[in-house]
Amino acid sequence: MTTTLTKPPAEPVPEPPRRGRRRPRSARAGGQMHAGPIAYIILALFTLGSLFPLVWTAIAASRDNQRLAQTPPPFWFGGNLLDKIEIAWTDANMGEAILNTTIVAGISAVTVVFLSTIAGFAFAKLKFRGRNALMLTVVGTMMIPPQLSIIPLYMMVAELDWTDQLQAVIFPSLVSAFGVFFMRQYLLQALPDEIIEAARVDGASSWRVIWHVVFPAARPAMAVLGMLMFVQVWNDFLWPFLVLTQNGNPTVQVAVAGLGRGFTPDQALIMGGALLGTLPLLLVFAIFGKQIVGGIMQGAVKG
Amino acid sequence: MTTRHDTTAPPVKGGAAPGRPPGDAASPEEARKRARLSRRWQRDLRWSPYAFVSPFFLLFAAFGLFPLLYTGWASLHTVELTAPTDMEWVGLDNFTRIFDDEFFWNAAKNTLTIGIISTVPQLLMAMGLAHILNYKLRGSTFYRVVMLAPYATSIAAASLVFVLLFGRDYGMINWALDLIGLDKIDWQSDKWPSQIAVSSIVIWRWTGYNALIYLAAMQAIPQDLYESAALDGASRWRQFIHVTLPQLRPTILFTVVVSTIGASQLFGEPLLFDANKGASGGSQHQFQTLGLYLYEQGWINQHLGRASAIAWTMFLILIVIGIVNYVISRRLRASS
C-alpha cells in the first residue's frame, strides 16, 4: 500500500491518432488534472474554517472578559495573552497537566509501539498454531466500544486505590488492537521473508531477528504509530475525566474541562488554558505533520 | 526508536545454527553441545511467536475482555458507585427499567439525530475535499496538514471555543446572523440549534481526517480506469459517479462504520457544551446523548448497575447497526 502512495501517476495513454479531433478534455482525468481556481477557493475557505477556531482561541485569550462580552466580538489580538497563559499555567494547574499528559502519552506510545511491533511481526511473518484465530480476535476487539469497559475498569481502579494517579490512565492504554493490525499490515510487505531466513541461517535467535532485522525495517511505521498513539492518548477525554480529578494529577483535557466550570467562568482564562493545552500537539503537527498525514493515509488503505 | 542499527540483518556471529555445523563434530561433548543448541533452537522457533503476541493478549484480557464481560455481569445487579463490591442480583430489572425510562429514549433519540447531522455532512464534505485534493495542486501537503489541525485539537479545547462562538448574546455566529439581518438563535437552549452546534464541533474535528482517508483510497484507484472512461467520452462528473464512487465503496463503508461508532459514543462535546448543567445535556436534556446519560446514571446518580445496562444496550444497538450496514452493502453490491 505504501507503494501506491509513492508510485508516480501512471503514464498517460499515448494519444490515439485521430485526425482533426483533439483528445477529449475529460481524458486528463482524476489525479492527472490540474486544479482550477474554484478548487483553490474551496480549499482556502476550508483552510480558514479549520484554522479560525484555533486562531480565535488565541485572540480570545489575549482579551479580557469585558471585551469578550461585547459585540462585535474581537477579531484581533489584545494585550493579555501572556498574562492569561501565565495564570492558566500557575493557578489552573496547566503546567502540571501538560507534564502529566506528556508522561502518560509518552509511556503509552512507546509501549504500544513496542508491543505492536513484536506482535505484528509474529502475525505477519511467523507460523504458529492458532495464528489466524488470534489475529481475528485482535481485529474483533477494535469493534468494542470503550463505554462497555469503563465501569469495571473504574471499579478495578477504585479497588487498587489508583484514583487520581497516572497509572490509572496509563495501564488501559498500553495495548492497541489497531497498533497490532497496523504493524502487521506494514511488515507483511515491508519485510521480505528472505532477510529473516538469512538471519536465521546465520544462527540468529528470534529476539535477535526482532532487534536487528524487524526494528530497523519497521522504523518508519513505528514512528508513525508512535505519533498517532501520542495524539490519541493526549486527546483522550472520557477515561481521564472519570479517574482523574482536577485536584490530583489532571491531564490536559481534564484541566481544560475544569476551567469551563463555575457560574462566572473567566472566559479569557479558559481560552488561555485551551490554547496552552493545544499548543504542544499543534507544534508536533507543525513539525511532523507530513509524516502523520502519510501515516493516516497509509493506515487507511487496507490491503 | 529502540535501536540505532542502520544495517538490515547484520550477520550474527557466535550462534549455532542447525544444518550448518561448525565442522564435522568429533568429540561427544561437542555433539551434546550441538544437540542442546538445536533443542534450544527448536524451542525458540516453536514458542517465541507466542511470546511476541502474549503481552498484547494479557493486557487486553485484563483491561479489555474482563471489563467487557464484567459489565454484562454488573448489568444484572444493583451496584452503587459508593460500594462497588456489594452486588445484589436483580436479573433483567435494570434493562426493563431502561426501556420504561423517558430520559433513556430521549438520549437515544438525541444520539441518533446528532449522529446523523454530524456524520452525513462530515462525510459528504470529506468526499468533496478529497476529490479536490486529488487534483494536481500547488501546496497540497500544506492543505493536508492544515486539514488535520482540528484533529490535533482536543475535544475539551474545541468544545470550549465553540461554546464561545455559539454564545447567545455575544457569540460570533449570532453576531454574523444579526449582521445579515437574521434573528439571533439561542444555540444552547433550543433543541435543534443546540444539536446543530454540538454536531458542528464533531464536523469540525473530523472532516479533514476523513478526507485524508478518502484521498488515500482515491490515489489507490488505477489511473487507467479513468483513462478508459474518458476515452469512452465520460464527463468528469460521470467518471466520479461511475469510477471513483464504486472503487471507494469499501472505504466509504469503513468510514460510515467508524463514524457511527464514534457518534454513538459522543460524550465530551455535549458535556462541555453546557458545563454547568453537568451531565444533563442542557436544561431540558435537549442534547443529552447516551454517553452522557450513562455517565449521569453511573457517576452522578451512582447507579453503576443501571449504567452497565445502558452500556450493553448501546453495544447491542451498535451490533444491529453493523448488521444493517452489512446487509445494505451486500444489497448494493448485488444490485450493481
XYZ file of C-alpha atoms in Angstrom:
639
model
C 0.000 0.000 0.000
C 2.895 2.358 0.535
C 3.922 1.687 -2.983
C 0.646 3.043 -4.255
C 1.365 6.296 -2.496
C 4.860 6.831 -3.772
C 4.308 5.437 -7.222
C 4.301 8.141 -9.865
C 0.974 8.514 -11.604
C 0.503 6.154 -14.471
C 1.905 7.196 -17.791
C -0.684 8.925 -19.876
C -2.109 6.727 -22.571
C -0.476 7.557 -25.884
C -2.573 9.940 -27.887
C -4.797 7.947 -30.226
C -4.104 9.146 -33.743
C -7.442 10.683 -34.518
C -7.367 13.075 -37.373
C -8.756 16.512 -36.877
C -10.051 15.883 -33.371
C -8.331 16.664 -30.153
C -8.418 14.226 -27.330
C -11.472 14.990 -25.164
C -10.697 17.372 -22.367
C -12.004 14.954 -19.817
C -9.336 12.459 -20.758
C -6.981 14.215 -18.426
C -8.831 12.738 -15.517
C -8.540 12.318 -11.783
C -5.137 12.857 -10.284
C -3.714 13.971 -13.584
C -5.760 17.107 -13.789
C -4.619 20.475 -12.556
C -7.000 22.096 -10.124
C -8.902 25.135 -11.312
C -9.428 28.394 -9.407
C -12.674 27.158 -7.827
C -10.773 24.305 -6.203
C -8.343 26.791 -4.698
C -11.177 28.965 -3.434
C -12.835 25.985 -1.735
C -9.519 24.941 -0.216
C -8.868 28.464 1.016
C -12.298 28.577 2.657
C -11.677 25.230 4.235
C -8.263 26.271 5.494
C -9.901 29.315 7.039
C -12.571 27.164 8.660
C -10.006 24.716 10.027
C -7.715 27.329 11.475
C -10.137 30.060 12.513
C -11.322 28.468 15.804
C -7.693 27.882 16.750
C -6.611 31.405 15.931
C -9.657 32.799 17.639
C -8.773 30.833 20.786
C -5.603 32.876 20.903
C -7.478 36.117 20.185
C -9.996 35.425 22.948
C -7.216 34.519 25.355
C -5.488 37.803 24.618
C -8.558 39.851 25.621
C -10.320 40.431 28.905
C -13.766 39.204 29.771
C -15.431 42.565 29.308
C -14.272 42.758 25.745
C -15.492 39.229 25.087
C -18.938 40.222 26.377
C -19.406 42.862 23.700
C -20.452 42.880 20.097
C -18.873 42.728 17.669
C -16.583 40.031 19.027
C -12.883 40.834 18.839
C -11.141 39.939 15.610
C -7.645 40.919 16.554
C -5.275 40.331 19.426
C -5.326 42.322 22.645
C -2.515 42.590 25.131
C -3.446 39.985 27.729
C -2.234 36.817 26.054
C 0.881 36.239 28.131
C -0.913 37.146 31.379
C -3.703 34.671 30.762
C -1.311 31.932 29.766
C 0.713 32.589 32.889
C -2.380 32.409 35.096
C -3.503 29.226 33.381
C -0.014 27.802 33.834
C 0.237 28.514 37.547
C -3.260 28.760 39.008
C -5.100 26.307 36.812
C -2.533 23.531 37.030
C -1.851 23.613 33.298
C 1.884 23.196 33.783
C 1.417 20.082 35.868
C -1.272 18.853 33.496
C 0.991 19.181 30.479
C 3.752 17.309 32.282
C 1.311 14.572 33.322
C -0.081 14.213 29.838
C 3.392 14.066 28.327
C 4.314 11.249 30.710
C 1.107 9.313 30.077
C 1.132 9.767 26.314
C 4.862 9.062 26.096
C 4.761 5.825 28.078
C 1.645 4.652 26.258
C 3.028 5.456 22.819
C 6.396 3.747 23.414
C 4.790 0.644 24.903
C 2.104 0.365 22.245
C 4.709 0.712 19.505
C 6.982 -1.920 21.041
C 4.241 -4.467 21.774
C 2.504 -3.852 18.447
C 5.720 -4.330 16.507
C 6.634 -7.675 18.051
C 3.036 -8.942 17.885
C 2.592 -7.580 14.359
C 5.830 -9.306 13.325
C 4.634 -12.614 14.756
C 1.315 -12.305 12.948
C 2.892 -11.211 9.677
C 5.912 -13.469 9.422
C 5.894 -16.345 11.907
C 3.894 -19.511 11.617
C 2.229 -20.831 14.715
C -0.898 -22.692 15.676
C -3.922 -20.509 16.192
C -2.413 -17.566 14.356
C -5.464 -16.776 12.236
C -7.894 -17.176 15.088
C -5.824 -14.889 17.300
C -5.500 -12.262 14.561
C -9.260 -12.363 14.074
C -9.632 -11.744 17.797
C -7.367 -8.702 17.546
C -9.426 -7.236 14.710
C -12.631 -8.061 16.553
C -11.523 -6.168 19.645
C -11.318 -2.994 17.564
C -15.127 -3.052 17.426
C -15.744 -2.936 21.166
C -16.946 0.471 22.300
C -14.996 1.835 25.278
C -18.150 2.551 27.260
C -18.556 -1.171 27.774
C -15.347 -1.378 29.740
C -15.280 1.814 31.745
C -17.480 0.705 34.621
C -15.496 -2.393 35.651
C -12.266 -0.554 34.845
C -13.364 2.163 37.197
C -14.144 -0.431 39.848
C -10.714 -2.015 39.361
C -9.013 1.336 39.661
C -11.003 2.151 42.790
C -10.142 -1.229 44.275
C -6.434 -0.700 43.566
C -6.586 2.819 45.027
C -5.350 4.283 41.792
C -7.917 7.070 41.573
C -6.186 10.353 40.755
C -2.980 8.542 39.856
C -1.428 8.442 36.443
C -1.159 4.656 36.235
C -4.958 4.544 36.138
C -4.741 6.216 32.729
C -1.534 4.528 31.579
C -2.430 0.875 32.050
C -5.582 0.673 29.923
C -3.825 2.482 27.076
C -0.813 0.167 26.879
C -2.307 -2.017 24.180
C -3.905 -1.121 20.914
C -5.537 -3.605 18.596
C -5.229 -1.011 15.864
C -1.482 -0.865 16.515
C -1.060 -4.617 16.074
C -3.135 -4.518 12.912
C -1.202 -1.531 11.554
C 2.219 -3.087 12.173
C 1.158 -6.423 10.737
C -0.029 -4.783 7.528
C 3.191 -2.834 7.278
C 5.537 -5.735 7.986
C 3.714 -8.047 5.593
C 5.041 -6.058 2.679
C 7.985 -4.118 4.119
C 9.933 -7.094 5.428
C 10.942 -9.714 2.853
C 10.980 -13.287 4.115
C 14.466 -13.799 2.672
C 16.043 -11.369 5.115
C 14.552 -13.211 8.078
C 15.672 -16.527 6.637
C 19.158 -15.205 6.062
C 19.374 -14.088 9.673
C 18.077 -17.464 10.787
C 20.664 -19.293 8.718
C 23.289 -17.166 10.380
C 22.033 -18.524 13.660
C 20.054 -15.606 14.970
C 17.536 -16.308 17.678
C 14.059 -14.823 17.412
C 14.918 -11.915 19.671
C 17.988 -11.163 17.609
C 15.858 -11.199 14.473
C 13.498 -8.713 16.127
C 16.305 -6.469 17.260
C 18.499 -6.497 14.179
C 16.020 -7.067 11.366
C 12.463 -6.207 12.333
C 13.040 -2.988 14.235
C 15.211 -1.372 11.553
C 12.759 -2.402 8.830
C 9.733 -1.227 10.788
C 11.163 2.082 11.909
C 9.078 4.363 9.649
C 5.849 2.650 10.645
C 6.896 2.657 14.291
C 7.414 6.403 14.155
C 4.009 6.983 12.584
C 2.225 4.669 15.004
C 4.000 6.310 17.915
C 2.843 9.761 16.847
C -0.709 8.604 16.214
C -0.844 6.983 19.651
C 0.650 10.038 21.297
C -2.011 12.248 19.725
C -4.762 9.822 20.668
C -3.750 9.492 24.305
C -3.087 13.212 24.595
C -6.615 13.984 23.414
C -8.368 11.197 25.278
C -11.138 12.637 27.395
C -13.699 10.218 28.789
C -11.468 7.909 30.794
C -9.104 10.509 32.314
C -12.150 12.623 33.117
C -13.571 9.734 35.153
C -10.494 8.630 37.067
C -8.538 11.837 37.489
C -9.911 14.869 39.249
C -8.655 18.365 38.850
C -7.009 18.184 42.236
C -4.945 15.091 41.656
C -2.772 14.674 38.576
C -5.110 16.042 35.911
C -4.282 15.504 32.270
C -4.543 18.455 29.934
C -8.077 17.522 28.903
C -9.255 17.251 32.500
C -7.645 20.531 33.450
C -9.058 22.376 30.430
C -12.516 20.918 31.013
C -12.274 22.046 34.636
C -11.661 25.621 33.535
C -15.137 25.758 31.997
C -16.981 25.092 35.247
C -18.236 27.614 37.734
C -21.035 30.084 37.242
C -18.997 33.103 36.248
C -16.172 31.440 34.413
C -13.291 33.592 33.256
C -13.731 33.134 29.507
C -10.396 34.619 28.563
C -8.663 32.353 31.070
C -10.491 29.322 29.693
C -9.246 30.199 26.238
C -5.729 30.656 27.602
C -5.870 27.174 29.113
C -7.356 25.670 25.962
C -4.629 27.280 23.894
C -1.932 26.049 26.232
C -3.321 22.523 26.131
C -3.473 22.505 22.351
C -0.159 24.173 21.526
C 2.153 21.218 22.228
C 0.250 18.979 19.840
C -0.035 21.679 17.200
C 3.719 22.049 17.468
C 4.137 18.307 16.927
C 1.858 18.638 13.913
C 3.717 21.573 12.501
C 6.940 19.567 12.631
C 5.757 16.049 11.798
C 2.518 16.915 10.002
C 3.655 15.433 6.739
C 4.604 12.101 8.301
C 1.376 11.941 10.309
C -0.668 12.646 7.196
C 1.240 9.914 5.412
C 0.655 7.538 8.312
C -3.073 8.126 8.417
C -3.331 7.691 4.685
C -1.236 4.554 4.863
C -3.397 3.080 7.592
C -6.496 3.944 5.618
C -5.787 1.826 2.579
C -6.091 -1.613 3.974
C -4.723 -4.407 1.880
C 13.269 4.235 18.160
C 14.679 1.425 20.158
C 17.657 0.693 18.044
C 20.454 2.517 16.348
C 21.380 -0.218 13.934
C 21.311 1.071 10.450
C 22.120 -2.043 8.559
C 19.467 -4.595 7.917
C 20.264 -8.075 9.062
C 23.891 -7.991 10.037
C 25.244 -11.499 10.167
C 25.092 -12.611 13.738
C 28.191 -14.350 14.892
C 28.566 -16.899 17.575
C 25.176 -18.542 17.389
C 24.967 -22.134 16.270
C 22.541 -22.940 13.540
C 21.015 -26.254 12.727
C 22.036 -27.717 9.446
C 25.209 -25.703 9.399
C 27.522 -27.378 11.860
C 30.748 -25.553 12.523
C 32.687 -28.563 11.340
C 32.481 -32.310 11.454
C 31.797 -32.919 15.073
C 34.164 -35.355 16.606
C 34.024 -35.323 20.358
C 30.859 -36.463 22.116
C 30.992 -33.304 24.180
C 30.645 -31.193 21.083
C 27.822 -33.345 19.819
C 25.990 -32.851 23.106
C 26.526 -29.151 22.905
C 25.192 -29.058 19.383
C 22.169 -31.134 20.378
C 21.485 -28.738 23.225
C 21.709 -25.738 20.945
C 19.481 -27.436 18.440
C 16.893 -28.148 21.116
C 17.032 -24.563 22.197
C 16.634 -23.531 18.593
C 13.557 -25.696 18.200
C 12.064 -24.306 21.373
C 12.746 -20.803 20.174
C 11.061 -21.370 16.834
C 8.109 -23.024 18.419
C 7.371 -20.736 21.329
C 8.694 -17.302 20.511
C 5.661 -16.364 18.369
C 3.529 -16.829 21.444
C 5.954 -14.772 23.481
C 5.594 -11.961 20.955
C 1.813 -11.885 20.914
C 1.158 -12.717 24.557
C 1.813 -9.257 26.064
C -0.957 -7.865 23.900
C -3.372 -10.598 24.860
C -2.515 -10.495 28.562
C -3.029 -6.753 28.779
C -6.099 -6.996 26.606
C -7.563 -9.708 28.819
C -7.050 -7.554 31.892
C -8.149 -4.195 30.505
C -10.455 -5.186 27.641
C -12.020 -8.601 27.870
C -12.535 -8.847 31.601
C -14.211 -5.425 31.855
C -16.398 -6.263 28.874
C -17.747 -9.415 30.473
C -17.913 -7.869 33.899
C -20.110 -5.056 32.589
C -22.563 -7.684 31.424
C -22.477 -9.295 34.855
C -22.875 -5.969 36.649
C -25.831 -5.013 34.461
C -27.787 -7.845 36.108
C -27.162 -6.449 39.583
C -27.836 -3.424 41.681
C -24.434 -1.846 42.222
C -23.803 1.565 43.696
C -20.738 3.673 42.989
C -20.197 4.138 46.710
C -19.802 0.402 47.342
C -18.916 -1.220 44.041
C -18.270 -4.619 45.558
C -21.739 -5.011 47.067
C -23.763 -6.527 44.294
C -27.352 -7.612 44.568
C -28.795 -9.825 41.857
C -31.821 -8.286 40.146
C -31.891 -10.161 36.847
C -33.079 -8.090 33.927
C -34.605 -5.347 36.098
C -32.036 -2.783 35.005
C -32.910 -3.404 31.364
C -36.681 -3.275 31.827
C -36.233 -0.068 33.786
C -34.288 1.472 30.962
C -36.996 0.662 28.466
C -39.582 2.474 30.599
C -37.293 5.434 31.108
C -38.219 8.505 29.079
C -34.758 10.003 29.583
C -33.159 6.952 28.049
C -35.345 7.234 24.959
C -34.738 10.961 24.813
C -30.982 10.318 24.947
C -31.274 7.586 22.323
C -33.190 9.922 20.002
C -30.683 12.736 20.545
C -27.776 10.403 19.859
C -29.427 9.345 16.625
C -30.228 12.863 15.406
C -26.882 14.349 16.442
C -25.216 11.325 14.885
C -26.978 11.910 11.570
C -26.472 15.669 11.399
C -22.809 15.298 12.277
C -21.886 12.231 10.236
C -23.661 12.863 6.937
C -22.371 16.406 6.205
C -18.961 15.451 7.536
C -18.529 12.516 5.171
C -20.006 14.352 2.181
C -17.687 17.307 2.734
C -14.756 14.960 3.263
C -15.524 13.283 -0.051
C -15.633 16.600 -1.891
C -12.412 17.760 -0.296
C -10.643 14.520 -1.086
C -11.751 14.882 -4.693
C -10.269 18.379 -4.875
C -7.062 17.301 -3.181
C -6.717 14.506 -5.676
C -6.080 17.055 -8.422
C -2.629 18.341 -9.071
C -2.331 21.163 -6.590
C 0.203 23.670 -5.547
C 0.969 23.208 -1.844
C -1.095 20.063 -1.444
C 0.872 18.935 1.612
C 0.073 22.240 3.268
C -3.674 21.700 2.843
C -3.437 18.174 4.156
C -1.607 19.215 7.297
C -3.934 22.183 7.878
C -6.948 19.923 7.458
C -5.608 17.750 10.205
C -5.091 20.587 12.704
C -8.636 20.202 14.122
C -7.929 16.507 14.663
C -4.950 17.517 16.792
C -7.161 19.797 18.861
C -8.658 18.132 21.879
C -12.372 17.731 22.489
C -12.082 19.939 25.552
C -10.378 22.853 23.821
C -12.558 22.637 20.706
C -15.803 22.425 22.690
C -14.965 25.431 24.830
C -14.136 27.580 21.801
C -17.363 26.591 20.096
C -19.310 27.436 23.258
C -17.988 30.981 22.936
C -18.558 31.155 19.179
C -22.139 29.950 19.650
C -22.825 32.271 22.592
C -26.339 33.733 22.566
C -25.591 37.377 23.295
C -22.007 37.989 22.276
C -21.143 34.939 20.210
C -19.611 35.460 16.817
C -22.151 33.344 14.967
C -25.148 35.251 16.279
C -23.305 38.479 15.556
C -22.845 37.340 11.960
C -26.505 36.324 11.709
C -27.500 39.717 13.034
C -25.230 41.364 10.503
C -27.025 39.774 7.571
C -30.376 40.639 9.107
C -31.382 37.328 10.645
C -32.693 36.717 14.159
C -30.349 35.602 16.864
C -30.559 31.943 17.771
C -30.360 30.542 21.277
C -27.808 27.888 20.481
C -27.742 26.406 23.952
C -31.391 26.186 24.944
C -33.331 25.342 21.812
C -33.359 21.743 20.770
C -32.334 21.823 17.131
C -29.883 24.715 17.360
C -28.109 23.109 20.284
C -27.870 19.791 18.486
C -26.563 21.519 15.384
C -23.985 23.362 17.480
C -22.787 20.143 19.140
C -22.628 18.460 15.732
C -20.583 21.299 14.321
C -17.824 20.557 16.830
C -17.742 16.966 15.639
C -17.819 18.009 11.981
C -15.019 20.495 12.532
C -12.763 17.961 14.205
C -13.242 15.007 11.871
C -13.904 16.238 8.327
C -10.234 16.644 7.450
C -9.327 13.284 8.911
C -11.963 11.522 6.832
C -10.937 13.489 3.755
C -7.422 12.075 4.123
C -8.780 8.557 4.313
C -10.830 9.094 1.152
C -7.874 10.713 -0.555
C -5.673 7.722 0.209
C -8.262 5.397 -1.265
C -8.690 7.614 -4.338
C -4.964 7.586 -5.002
C -5.019 3.802 -4.962
C -7.546 3.703 -7.834
C -5.743 2.633 -11.003
C -5.381 5.562 -13.374
C -6.252 3.567 -16.467
C -9.824 3.197 -15.238
C -10.184 6.953 -15.693
C -8.330 6.873 -18.975
C -10.651 4.338 -20.497
C -13.734 6.040 -19.066
C -12.526 9.297 -20.574
C -11.919 7.678 -23.936
C -15.463 6.388 -23.800
C -16.484 10.022 -23.508
C -17.430 10.080 -19.850
C -17.535 13.563 -18.349
C -15.624 14.224 -15.151
C -18.815 14.048 -13.159
C -19.701 10.698 -14.709
C -16.168 9.478 -14.036
C -16.662 10.387 -10.401
C -20.010 8.577 -10.240
C -19.030 5.515 -12.238
C -15.363 5.064 -11.407
C -14.470 6.822 -8.152
C -17.522 6.016 -6.058
C -17.690 2.283 -6.827
C -13.970 1.947 -6.196
C -14.331 3.761 -2.890
C -17.220 1.666 -1.638
C -15.214 -0.355 0.926
C -13.595 2.831 2.234
C -16.942 4.611 2.450
C -18.375 1.685 4.371
C -15.362 1.770 6.681
C -15.759 5.490 7.431
C -19.514 5.120 7.912
C -18.975 2.345 10.451
C -16.222 4.202 12.296
C -18.201 7.459 12.338
C -21.295 5.635 13.533
C -19.392 4.095 16.394
C -17.892 7.488 17.210
C -21.289 9.191 17.068
C -22.893 6.584 19.304
C -20.261 7.316 21.949
C -20.472 11.089 21.805
C -19.656 12.358 25.274
C -17.154 15.180 25.663
C -18.710 17.637 23.220
C -22.229 17.649 24.738
C -20.791 17.513 28.261
C -18.718 20.628 27.759
C -21.229 22.455 25.607
C -23.064 23.269 28.819
C -20.537 22.511 31.507
C -22.602 23.971 34.318
C -25.536 21.659 33.740
C -23.328 18.664 34.468
C -24.330 15.611 32.521
C -27.931 16.551 31.816
C -27.115 17.781 28.319
C -28.783 21.158 28.564
C -31.547 22.442 30.803
C -34.188 20.310 29.071
C -31.908 17.368 28.210
C -32.111 18.696 24.686
C -28.678 17.415 23.717
C -28.119 14.649 26.233
C -26.552 11.703 24.415
C -26.465 8.080 25.506
C -22.847 8.512 26.548
C -23.818 11.421 28.777
C -26.814 9.563 30.153
C -24.605 6.602 31.032
C -22.270 8.940 32.863
C -25.164 10.646 34.650
C -26.615 7.320 35.826
C -23.274 5.852 36.881
C -21.301 8.746 38.263
C -23.850 11.407 39.233
C -26.704 9.178 40.402
C -24.181 6.478 41.331
C -26.135 3.538 39.901
C -23.375 1.509 38.296
C -25.662 -1.450 37.590
C -28.027 0.695 35.569
C -25.124 2.367 33.787
C -23.820 -1.092 32.848
C -27.196 -1.964 31.386
C -27.083 1.237 29.321
C -23.595 0.304 28.112
C -24.741 -3.120 26.973
C -27.845 -1.693 25.321
C -25.604 0.698 23.384
C -23.434 -2.237 22.364
C -26.448 -4.196 21.141
C -27.698 -1.185 19.176
C -24.263 -0.909 17.537
C -24.345 -4.566 16.583
C -27.768 -4.073 14.986
C -26.457 -1.044 13.080
C -23.472 -3.110 11.965
C -25.705 -5.876 10.652
C -27.938 -3.368 8.836
C -24.830 -1.783 7.303
C -23.616 -5.171 6.173
C -26.947 -6.101 4.621
C -27.209 -2.758 2.816
C -23.706 -3.013 1.421
C -24.403 -6.537 0.206
C -27.590 -5.374 -1.476
C -25.693 -2.535 -3.116
C -23.049 -4.894 -4.364
C -25.629 -7.326 -5.657
C -27.591 -4.636 -7.471
C -24.628 -3.133 -9.291
